[in-house]
Amino acid sequence: MAHHPHLPKWKETAEKEMKGKSVDTLSWTTPEGITVKPLYTAEDLEGMESVNTLPGLAPYVRGPMATMYTGRPWTIRQYAGFSTAKESNAFFHTALASGQKGLSVAFDLATHRGYDSDHPRVVGDVGKAGVAIDSVEDMKILFNGIPLDRMSVSMTMNGAVIPILAMYIIAAEEQGVSRDKLEGTIQNDILKEYLTRNTYIYPPAPSMRIVADIIAYCSREMPKYNTISISGYHMMEAGANSVLQTAFTLADGVEYVRAALRSGMDVDTFAPRLSFFFGIGMNFFMDIAMLRAARFLWHRLMSQFNPRNPKSSMLRTHCQTSGWSLTEQDPYNNIIRTTLEAMTAALGGTQSLHTNSFDEAIGLPTDLSSRIARNTQLIIQEESEICHVIDPLGGSYYLESLTSSIVSEAQKIFDEIEKLGGMAKAIESGMPKLRIEESAARKQARVDQGLDVIVGVNKYKLANETIDFEVREVPATVRDEQISRLKEIKASRDKKAVEKALADLTSVAKNGGNLLEAALPAVRARATLGEISDAMESVFGRFVATTRCISGAYASGYSGDNNAVTALRRRTTAFLEKQGRRPRILVTKMGQDGHDRGFKVIASAYADLGFDVDISPMFQSPEEAAKMAIENDVHVVGASSLAAGHKLLIPALIEELKRIGGGEILVVAGGVIPPRDYDFLYKAGVKAVFGPGTPIPESADRTLALLEEKYLRRI
Amino acid sequence: MIQDPQHYVTGVLNRDSLMLAKTITLIESTLPAHQELARTIVDRLLPHTGRSIRVGITGVPGAGKSTFIERFGTMLTAQGHRVAVLAIDPSSSRSGGSILGDKTRMEKLAIDPNAFIRPSPSGGTLGGVGRRTRETLLVCEAAGYDVVIIETMGVGQSETTVASMVDFFLVLMIAGAGDELQGMKKGVLEVADAVVINKADGDNLVRAESAQKEYQSALNMLMPASPNWRPPVLTCSAREGKGIDAIWKTILDHRDKLTESGDLAEKRKAQDLDWMNFLLDDGLRQWFYASPHVRETLPRLRRDVEEKKTSPAAAADSLLAFLQTRNGK
């Protein structure tokens, strides 16, 4: 089709409205590098492969099911879990009674990393960011009164995936439910752990074997169970834009398919049980297009394996609204953000959805905030009437163009990864991680400059922030409860049987065989999660991450001259002139939380502002962080906390610094810290607390002011 | 800040890592007062230095230097050694800041009570990397570290500087890094006491072994620095911990052979002399440019040269004549 006959007329009219300026100046370049024009017309759709297809049919752009929500709306699946199994179980019962359809379990970080609750490394983590599970007894309590043959259960587990899945199978078995009836999903996506979330245990090669073993076992024994949830969510949360999220997630998927094929499986025996998990951010049309593009690309990528079953190349996905987009400031705004993101996921055609609670930048969700989150989806499903039509935005000139742009941009990155030898090799090369970090640093710079608006954070700020709602806190007694139950279990079980089962598991790890199958007898004998993990670790070893950090990306995200950056650089240089060295900061992350976006963006940005920045390894204990602060003789330690461990770990760091002679080293804290804990931290000796959404120049300014006060003004 | 040098001296000799860290900060400081204090401390510690094996490590980015040092260092501490690691990281030329991330890749060594790791930014110090690293090395020896490892990024001039202060200089390579080698200073291989091909594991093993042969024949064409040592090319896998022990044996073998032949003592003597010469040059230059006469005259002379009122040679001569008049006084 040629130009729309009236297009020149429109242009003329528009430019008149703009007082002579060209309409081209209205174009916008997205963070993905896609140019968005002010107007799309039918001509933009010419020759597009992804346009005018049908739902339920290849290439599935418009949805994997033929009827989509007109038949049945998406599953409301809220991710939850905290404290003890008993507390979480009660929470599940309430949620199910209030309209939730499936369960999604969050485990605490100790569990993720394969530690029992009594391990000295996890004092700050037990029951904090999820539920603590030490043995099958905990798992049974978690699902008490929940019929596992009729409830689809999703479990976010990647590191300690063998003991957790085994415990789930045995808990069902002891409930009288055979494993072939189990429905649900295990995340089991280890590749992205090395990329962003860092809750791995073993090195990549044995971890990939675990993935393949689970796929093999479940395809044989648990036909209704999704063996993997290939996740882009964590990449988005780490700062990946939508094109990066699509490309890296699908590349992970292809890598798993190849691993399963290498282990001798037929593609159609496992590929239909692969599921996906995407993160949905605030760029409304972009992420609708992203889901459509991802389905198209997955179909294209899977065709190289010649599946006969159409389900093998059909992308089914869970979605979650972005946690990163939630703000601590003016937190009720988060309800609106989450609503928009939920609409995005629905219009993109998701199969299930988690909506975040508005208070998650401040603390753990409460009964009230969880209800609002759940109701957000119920209201969209039952009041907005959007479910009557399949892919209602299909055919939109803009959306179809965007879909096609994402397809071609993501394909380019995918091809780059293939050239590196696939995603496992690419991860080893560090390429995907650097891309994500670069994207995150640029985003932060745009936010800090106000180019990307966040209402209540960098525009329309409240003069006074008050919190007039309850904030949930996990009681410190959770760890004690877990430890006493561990003691009980260890005292009452058949010690010899446990030892034998664990030795058998170690032998399978060493000599081959299916690890999930081999873990079942150990779980039945009441071996703990830590013991089962150790039995494999003795053969596989524990993985140590390579933390790389880019410099320059933050400053380059600042367009042109920026006063804030220049002024801070001048001050760090003045500090150097008076003190003989630059202000030196150790950025550390204590506890088992592996989300390292904030910590890396800070490191990169502070270096760009003229600080010398030491970065600590992940998963530090307060003692280890203190030793590093002393050896490197830093002026200040910046402790990042996202997983509710701050009240234990940060005071412990301050104590340890004092004990070993580093009492004059200042400590500042940042991350998800509820405002009502600020006083507690100040009393413990923390000099400044930076909540989520604090612009980096502001935190750098306050940190530098503390140092100037201490070192430059006391003469 | 404590001004009494003896306080630092006692602390370092008592192996107090806090005082060791503070002393290094003084050495690295750009303030004259700090440097003077540092000089006194280093002087007093001098009798307690010289007893470590000094190992320099360089390699192209991605060669796995930090992972190698993690393995190497933890192996040594397990054998009862005390290991200090001095790592030099690049400072940004635009902001002056730096990211010091070495310890993230030395997770076990970083928390080892018998190890001390100090990353330092490359920028902003008088006398450059050479002066302060050399002094830091001495202070670490005085604090009882019997193996001191100096890690340097594999690009730029810092590696020859580091080679000039260690007993054993190890160049870490990976297979297929031929292009990167072009980017590295060719001189690096000339000062290498051993070349190690890392990442000799998995499907990379064959490539590593053929790289080993290539480097060996390249090295064979170079004139060895000592007739008693022909730099070997070894392979290892820092990730799997293979071949690390053989590298340490090579270092010990090097030390034994060169101690016996007297080369090692000669090497350290020559390094000391080189160092003195450098300090003389550096001191002269600093003293010259800091003198009031030069500071006053130089800008005018620069202008004159720019405006072609005088020739560059005549301008330099007229300023250097100032040295003679001072001398004559």
PDB file of N, CA, C and O in Angstrom, chain A residues 39-93:
ATOM      1  N   LEU A  39       3.109   8.819  15.045  1.00  0.00           N
ATOM      2  CA  LEU A  39       1.904   8.258  14.415  1.00  0.00           C
ATOM      3  C   LEU A  39       2.259   7.020  13.591  1.00  0.00           C
ATOM      4  O   LEU A  39       3.259   7.001  12.871  1.00  0.00           O
ATOM      5  N   TYR A  40       1.421   6.007  13.725  1.00  0.00           N
ATOM      6  CA  TYR A  40       1.590   4.794  12.913  1.00  0.00           C
ATOM      7  C   TYR A  40       0.371   4.621  12.029  1.00  0.00           C
ATOM      8  O   TYR A  40      -0.755   4.955  12.428  1.00  0.00           O
ATOM      9  N   THR A  41       0.608   4.100  10.830  1.00  0.00           N
ATOM     10  CA  THR A  41      -0.511   3.897   9.906  1.00  0.00           C
ATOM     11  C   THR A  41      -0.391   2.493   9.304  1.00  0.00           C
ATOM     12  O   THR A  41       0.567   1.777   9.575  1.00  0.00           O
ATOM     13  N   ALA A  42      -1.355   2.157   8.496  1.00  0.00           N
ATOM     14  CA  ALA A  42      -1.396   0.819   7.909  1.00  0.00           C
ATOM     15  C   ALA A  42      -0.110   0.502   7.147  1.00  0.00           C
ATOM     16  O   ALA A  42       0.331  -0.632   7.106  1.00  0.00           O
ATOM     17  N   GLU A  43       0.500   1.528   6.594  1.00  0.00           N
ATOM     18  CA  GLU A  43       1.683   1.256   5.779  1.00  0.00           C
ATOM     19  C   GLU A  43       2.846   0.712   6.609  1.00  0.00           C
ATOM     20  O   GLU A  43       3.712   0.014   6.107  1.00  0.00           O
ATOM     21  N   ASP A  44       2.844   1.025   7.919  1.00  0.00           N
ATOM     22  CA  ASP A  44       3.903   0.499   8.785  1.00  0.00           C
ATOM     23  C   ASP A  44       3.856  -1.020   8.899  1.00  0.00           C
ATOM     24  O   ASP A  44       4.821  -1.644   9.288  1.00  0.00           O
ATOM     25  N   LEU A  45       2.703  -1.605   8.618  1.00  0.00           N
ATOM     26  CA  LEU A  45       2.550  -3.047   8.814  1.00  0.00           C
ATOM     27  C   LEU A  45       2.925  -3.862   7.584  1.00  0.00           C
ATOM     28  O   LEU A  45       2.938  -5.083   7.634  1.00  0.00           O
ATOM     29  N   GLU A  46       3.251  -3.164   6.506  1.00  0.00           N
ATOM     30  CA  GLU A  46       3.519  -3.893   5.260  1.00  0.00           C
ATOM     31  C   GLU A  46       4.666  -4.877   5.401  1.00  0.00           C
ATOM     32  O   GLU A  46       5.715  -4.552   5.934  1.00  0.00           O
ATOM     33  N   GLY A  47       4.433  -6.092   4.921  1.00  0.00           N
ATOM     34  CA  GLY A  47       5.484  -7.110   4.870  1.00  0.00           C
ATOM     35  C   GLY A  47       5.851  -7.693   6.224  1.00  0.00           C
ATOM     36  O   GLY A  47       6.851  -8.388   6.350  1.00  0.00           O
ATOM     37  N   MET A  48       5.069  -7.404   7.253  1.00  0.00           N
ATOM     38  CA  MET A  48       5.419  -7.930   8.573  1.00  0.00           C
ATOM     39  C   MET A  48       4.929  -9.364   8.732  1.00  0.00           C
ATOM     40  O   MET A  48       3.757  -9.655   8.588  1.00  0.00           O
ATOM     41  N   GLU A  49       5.893 -10.227   9.128  1.00  0.00           N
ATOM     42  CA  GLU A  49       5.601 -11.651   9.267  1.00  0.00           C
ATOM     43  C   GLU A  49       4.678 -11.916  10.459  1.00  0.00           C
ATOM     44  O   GLU A  49       3.919 -12.877  10.463  1.00  0.00           O
ATOM     45  N   SER A  50       4.774 -11.057  11.468  1.00  0.00           N
ATOM     46  CA  SER A  50       4.078 -11.359  12.707  1.00  0.00           C
ATOM     47  C   SER A  50       2.641 -10.820  12.742  1.00  0.00           C
ATOM     48  O   SER A  50       1.947 -10.975  13.734  1.00  0.00           O
ATOM     49  N   VAL A  51       2.211 -10.193  11.649  1.00  0.00           N
ATOM     50  CA  VAL A  51       0.876  -9.594  11.644  1.00  0.00           C
ATOM     51  C   VAL A  51      -0.144 -10.548  11.029  1.00  0.00           C
ATOM     52  O   VAL A  51       0.190 -11.379  10.193  1.00  0.00           O
ATOM     53  N   ASN A  52      -1.381 -10.391  11.490  1.00  0.00           N
ATOM     54  CA  ASN A  52      -2.489 -11.141  10.914  1.00  0.00           C
ATOM     55  C   ASN A  52      -2.341 -12.652  11.052  1.00  0.00           C
ATOM     56  O   ASN A  52      -2.443 -13.407  10.101  1.00  0.00           O
ATOM     57  N   THR A  53      -2.091 -13.083  12.286  1.00  0.00           N
ATOM     58  CA  THR A  53      -2.051 -14.513  12.572  1.00  0.00           C
ATOM     59  C   THR A  53      -3.234 -14.820  13.494  1.00  0.00           C
ATOM     60  O   THR A  53      -3.978 -13.900  13.878  1.00  0.00           O
ATOM     61  N   LEU A  54      -3.385 -16.086  13.885  1.00  0.00           N
ATOM     62  CA  LEU A  54      -4.516 -16.451  14.741  1.00  0.00           C
ATOM     63  C   LEU A  54      -4.033 -17.069  16.054  1.00  0.00           C
ATOM     64  O   LEU A  54      -3.008 -17.741  16.092  1.00  0.00           O
ATOM     65  N   PRO A  55      -4.804 -16.842  17.111  1.00  0.00           N
ATOM     66  CA  PRO A  55      -4.409 -17.411  18.415  1.00  0.00           C
ATOM     67  C   PRO A  55      -4.508 -18.937  18.404  1.00  0.00           C
ATOM     68  O   PRO A  55      -5.347 -19.503  17.703  1.00  0.00           O
ATOM     69  N   GLY A  56      -3.645 -19.573  19.190  1.00  0.00           N
ATOM     70  CA  GLY A  56      -3.673 -21.030  19.285  1.00  0.00           C
ATOM     71  C   GLY A  56      -3.018 -21.703  18.097  1.00  0.00           C
ATOM     72  O   GLY A  56      -2.910 -22.928  18.071  1.00  0.00           O
ATOM     73  N   LEU A  57      -2.634 -20.895  17.123  1.00  0.00           N
ATOM     74  CA  LEU A  57      -1.973 -21.449  15.942  1.00  0.00           C
ATOM     75  C   LEU A  57      -0.607 -20.781  15.790  1.00  0.00           C
ATOM     76  O   LEU A  57      -0.428 -19.615  16.154  1.00  0.00           O
ATOM     77  N   ALA A  58       0.334 -21.546  15.220  1.00  0.00           N
ATOM     78  CA  ALA A  58       1.665 -20.990  14.996  1.00  0.00           C
ATOM     79  C   ALA A  58       1.550 -19.718  14.155  1.00  0.00           C
ATOM     80  O   ALA A  58       0.683 -19.649  13.287  1.00  0.00           O
ATOM     81  N   PRO A  59       2.401 -18.715  14.385  1.00  0.00           N
ATOM     82  CA  PRO A  59       3.487 -18.631  15.381  1.00  0.00           C
ATOM     83  C   PRO A  59       3.054 -18.085  16.754  1.00  0.00           C
ATOM     84  O   PRO A  59       3.902 -17.584  17.475  1.00  0.00           O
ATOM     85  N   TYR A  60       1.829 -18.162  17.092  1.00  0.00           N
ATOM     86  CA  TYR A  60       1.331 -17.879  18.455  1.00  0.00           C
ATOM     87  C   TYR A  60       1.486 -16.438  18.918  1.00  0.00           C
ATOM     88  O   TYR A  60       1.436 -16.166  20.117  1.00  0.00           O
ATOM     89  N   VAL A  61       1.699 -15.500  18.005  1.00  0.00           N
ATOM     90  CA  VAL A  61       1.838 -14.095  18.404  1.00  0.00           C
ATOM     91  C   VAL A  61       0.650 -13.658  19.261  1.00  0.00           C
ATOM     92  O   VAL A  61       0.800 -12.987  20.278  1.00  0.00           O
ATOM     93  N   ARG A  62      -0.543 -14.134  18.864  1.00  0.00           N
ATOM     94  CA  ARG A  62      -1.756 -13.627  19.515  1.00  0.00           C
ATOM     95  C   ARG A  62      -2.173 -14.469  20.707  1.00  0.00           C
ATOM     96  O   ARG A  62      -3.231 -14.229  21.305  1.00  0.00           O
ATOM     97  N   GLY A  63      -1.359 -15.429  21.070  1.00  0.00           N
ATOM     98  CA  GLY A  63      -1.639 -16.222  22.264  1.00  0.00           C
ATOM     99  C   GLY A  63      -1.514 -17.703  21.994  1.00  0.00           C
ATOM    100  O   GLY A  63      -1.777 -18.152  20.881  1.00  0.00           O
ATOM    101  N   PRO A  64      -1.090 -18.448  23.052  1.00  0.00           N
ATOM    102  CA  PRO A  64      -0.886 -19.884  22.858  1.00  0.00           C
ATOM    103  C   PRO A  64      -2.202 -20.680  22.774  1.00  0.00           C
ATOM    104  O   PRO A  64      -2.237 -21.738  22.158  1.00  0.00           O
ATOM    105  N   MET A  65      -3.264 -20.167  23.385  1.00  0.00           N
ATOM    106  CA  MET A  65      -4.537 -20.898  23.381  1.00  0.00           C
ATOM    107  C   MET A  65      -5.449 -20.311  22.303  1.00  0.00           C
ATOM    108  O   MET A  65      -5.408 -19.114  22.032  1.00  0.00           O
ATOM    109  N   ALA A  66      -6.305 -21.150  21.778  1.00  0.00           N
ATOM    110  CA  ALA A  66      -7.217 -20.687  20.726  1.00  0.00           C
ATOM    111  C   ALA A  66      -8.294 -19.763  21.277  1.00  0.00           C
ATOM    112  O   ALA A  66      -8.757 -18.849  20.593  1.00  0.00           O
ATOM    113  N   THR A  67      -8.690 -19.981  22.528  1.00  0.00           N
ATOM    114  CA  THR A  67      -9.765 -19.143  23.074  1.00  0.00           C
ATOM    115  C   THR A  67      -9.257 -18.068  24.038  1.00  0.00           C
ATOM    116  O   THR A  67      -9.977 -17.123  24.344  1.00  0.00           O
ATOM    117  N   MET A  68      -8.040 -18.243  24.507  1.00  0.00           N
ATOM    118  CA  MET A  68      -7.457 -17.305  25.481  1.00  0.00           C
ATOM    119  C   MET A  68      -8.461 -16.970  26.610  1.00  0.00           C
ATOM    120  O   MET A  68      -9.133 -17.854  27.080  1.00  0.00           O
ATOM    121  N   TYR A  69      -8.559 -15.709  27.022  1.00  0.00           N
ATOM    122  CA  TYR A  69      -9.362 -15.391  28.207  1.00  0.00           C
ATOM    123  C   TYR A  69     -10.869 -15.500  27.944  1.00  0.00           C
ATOM    124  O   TYR A  69     -11.665 -15.442  28.877  1.00  0.00           O
ATOM    125  N   THR A  70     -11.251 -15.624  26.670  1.00  0.00           N
ATOM    126  CA  THR A  70     -12.691 -15.788  26.423  1.00  0.00           C
ATOM    127  C   THR A  70     -13.134 -17.141  26.966  1.00  0.00           C
ATOM    128  O   THR A  70     -14.285 -17.315  27.352  1.00  0.00           O
ATOM    129  N   GLY A  71     -12.200 -18.108  26.987  1.00  0.00           N
ATOM    130  CA  GLY A  71     -12.500 -19.414  27.567  1.00  0.00           C
ATOM    131  C   GLY A  71     -12.309 -19.387  29.073  1.00  0.00           C
ATOM    132  O   GLY A  71     -13.226 -19.648  29.849  1.00  0.00           O
ATOM    133  N   ARG A  72     -11.110 -19.008  29.499  1.00  0.00           N
ATOM    134  CA  ARG A  72     -10.812 -18.921  30.927  1.00  0.00           C
ATOM    135  C   ARG A  72      -9.760 -17.851  31.127  1.00  0.00           C
ATOM    136  O   ARG A  72      -8.748 -17.845  30.427  1.00  0.00           O
ATOM    137  N   PRO A  73      -9.966 -16.942  32.065  1.00  0.00           N
ATOM    138  CA  PRO A  73      -8.958 -15.890  32.243  1.00  0.00           C
ATOM    139  C   PRO A  73      -7.656 -16.467  32.794  1.00  0.00           C
ATOM    140  O   PRO A  73      -7.610 -17.634  33.180  1.00  0.00           O
ATOM    141  N   TRP A  74      -6.638 -15.646  32.812  1.00  0.00           N
ATOM    142  CA  TRP A  74      -5.349 -16.082  33.349  1.00  0.00           C
ATOM    143  C   TRP A  74      -5.485 -16.480  34.820  1.00  0.00           C
ATOM    144  O   TRP A  74      -6.407 -16.043  35.501  1.00  0.00           O
ATOM    145  N   THR A  75      -4.524 -17.281  35.279  1.00  0.00           N
ATOM    146  CA  THR A  75      -4.521 -17.736  36.677  1.00  0.00           C
ATOM    147  C   THR A  75      -3.918 -16.661  37.571  1.00  0.00           C
ATOM    148  O   THR A  75      -2.828 -16.165  37.302  1.00  0.00           O
ATOM    149  N   ILE A  76      -4.665 -16.319  38.593  1.00  0.00           N
ATOM    150  CA  ILE A  76      -4.132 -15.362  39.569  1.00  0.00           C
ATOM    151  C   ILE A  76      -3.220 -16.140  40.501  1.00  0.00           C
ATOM    152  O   ILE A  76      -3.682 -16.976  41.285  1.00  0.00           O
ATOM    153  N   ARG A  77      -1.930 -15.928  40.371  1.00  0.00           N
ATOM    154  CA  ARG A  77      -0.996 -16.743  41.139  1.00  0.00           C
ATOM    155  C   ARG A  77      -0.056 -15.815  41.901  1.00  0.00           C
ATOM    156  O   ARG A  77       0.896 -15.281  41.359  1.00  0.00           O
ATOM    157  N   GLN A  78      -0.367 -15.599  43.167  1.00  0.00           N
ATOM    158  CA  GLN A  78       0.424 -14.663  43.965  1.00  0.00           C
ATOM    159  C   GLN A  78       1.579 -15.387  44.651  1.00  0.00           C
ATOM    160  O   GLN A  78       1.392 -16.401  45.302  1.00  0.00           O
ATOM    161  N   TYR A  79       2.738 -14.821  44.470  1.00  0.00           N
ATOM    162  CA  TYR A  79       3.977 -15.359  45.049  1.00  0.00           C
ATOM    163  C   TYR A  79       4.004 -14.982  46.516  1.00  0.00           C
ATOM    164  O   TYR A  79       3.891 -13.800  46.853  1.00  0.00           O
ATOM    165  N   ALA A  80       4.094 -15.957  47.409  1.00  0.00           N
ATOM    166  CA  ALA A  80       4.081 -15.612  48.818  1.00  0.00           C
ATOM    167  C   ALA A  80       4.837 -16.636  49.636  1.00  0.00           C
ATOM    168  O   ALA A  80       5.028 -17.775  49.220  1.00  0.00           O
ATOM    169  N   GLY A  81       5.199 -16.231  50.810  1.00  0.00           N
ATOM    170  CA  GLY A  81       5.904 -17.104  51.721  1.00  0.00           C
ATOM    171  C   GLY A  81       6.793 -16.261  52.591  1.00  0.00           C
ATOM    172  O   GLY A  81       7.435 -15.328  52.126  1.00  0.00           O
ATOM    173  N   PHE A  82       6.775 -16.530  53.890  1.00  0.00           N
ATOM    174  CA  PHE A  82       7.638 -15.804  54.818  1.00  0.00           C
ATOM    175  C   PHE A  82       7.596 -16.556  56.125  1.00  0.00           C
ATOM    176  O   PHE A  82       6.717 -17.412  56.329  1.00  0.00           O
ATOM    177  N   SER A  83       8.562 -16.277  56.963  1.00  0.00           N
ATOM    178  CA  SER A  83       8.561 -16.806  58.315  1.00  0.00           C
ATOM    179  C   SER A  83       8.584 -18.334  58.315  1.00  0.00           C
ATOM    180  O   SER A  83       9.284 -18.956  57.534  1.00  0.00           O
ATOM    181  N   THR A  84       7.738 -18.945  59.150  1.00  0.00           N
ATOM    182  CA  THR A  84       7.730 -20.410  59.253  1.00  0.00           C
ATOM    183  C   THR A  84       6.713 -20.998  58.288  1.00  0.00           C
ATOM    184  O   THR A  84       5.854 -20.306  57.749  1.00  0.00           O
ATOM    185  N   ALA A  85       6.795 -22.316  58.097  1.00  0.00           N
ATOM    186  CA  ALA A  85       5.858 -23.020  57.236  1.00  0.00           C
ATOM    187  C   ALA A  85       4.428 -22.831  57.744  1.00  0.00           C
ATOM    188  O   ALA A  85       3.484 -22.677  56.967  1.00  0.00           O
ATOM    189  N   LYS A  86       4.287 -22.800  59.055  1.00  0.00           N
ATOM    190  CA  LYS A  86       2.962 -22.679  59.644  1.00  0.00           C
ATOM    191  C   LYS A  86       2.324 -21.327  59.304  1.00  0.00           C
ATOM    192  O   LYS A  86       1.164 -21.254  58.881  1.00  0.00           O
ATOM    193  N   GLU A  87       3.099 -20.262  59.460  1.00  0.00           N
ATOM    194  CA  GLU A  87       2.608 -18.915  59.140  1.00  0.00           C
ATOM    195  C   GLU A  87       2.244 -18.808  57.653  1.00  0.00           C
ATOM    196  O   GLU A  87       1.211 -18.254  57.287  1.00  0.00           O
ATOM    197  N   SER A  88       3.106 -19.343  56.806  1.00  0.00           N
ATOM    198  CA  SER A  88       2.858 -19.255  55.370  1.00  0.00           C
ATOM    199  C   SER A  88       1.627 -20.064  54.993  1.00  0.00           C
ATOM    200  O   SER A  88       0.837 -19.659  54.146  1.00  0.00           O
ATOM    201  N   ASN A  89       1.457 -21.210  55.633  1.00  0.00           N
ATOM    202  CA  ASN A  89       0.295 -22.051  55.366  1.00  0.00           C
ATOM    203  C   ASN A  89      -1.005 -21.297  55.675  1.00  0.00           C
ATOM    204  O   ASN A  89      -1.957 -21.315  54.881  1.00  0.00           O
ATOM    205  N   ALA A  90      -1.014 -20.595  56.788  1.00  0.00           N
ATOM    206  CA  ALA A  90      -2.206 -19.822  57.156  1.00  0.00           C
ATOM    207  C   ALA A  90      -2.477 -18.746  56.110  1.00  0.00           C
ATOM    208  O   ALA A  90      -3.619 -18.510  55.696  1.00  0.00           O
ATOM    209  N   PHE A  91      -1.402 -18.118  55.644  1.00  0.00           N
ATOM    210  CA  PHE A  91      -1.502 -17.071  54.622  1.00  0.00           C
ATOM    211  C   PHE A  91      -2.082 -17.652  53.321  1.00  0.00           C
ATOM    212  O   PHE A  91      -2.959 -17.061  52.700  1.00  0.00           O
ATOM    213  N   PHE A  92      -1.620 -18.840  52.946  1.00  0.00           N
ATOM    214  CA  PHE A  92      -2.126 -19.502  51.733  1.00  0.00           C
ATOM    215  C   PHE A  92      -3.633 -19.755  51.848  1.00  0.00           C
ATOM    216  O   PHE A  92      -4.396 -19.531  50.907  1.00  0.00           O
ATOM    217  N   HIS A  93      -4.051 -20.248  53.008  1.00  0.00           N
ATOM    218  CA  HIS A  93      -5.474 -20.554  53.187  1.00  0.00           C
ATOM    219  C   HIS A  93      -6.335 -19.298  53.009  1.00  0.00           C
ATOM    220  O   HIS A  93      -7.375 -19.344  52.360  1.00  0.00           O
TER     221      HIS A  93
END
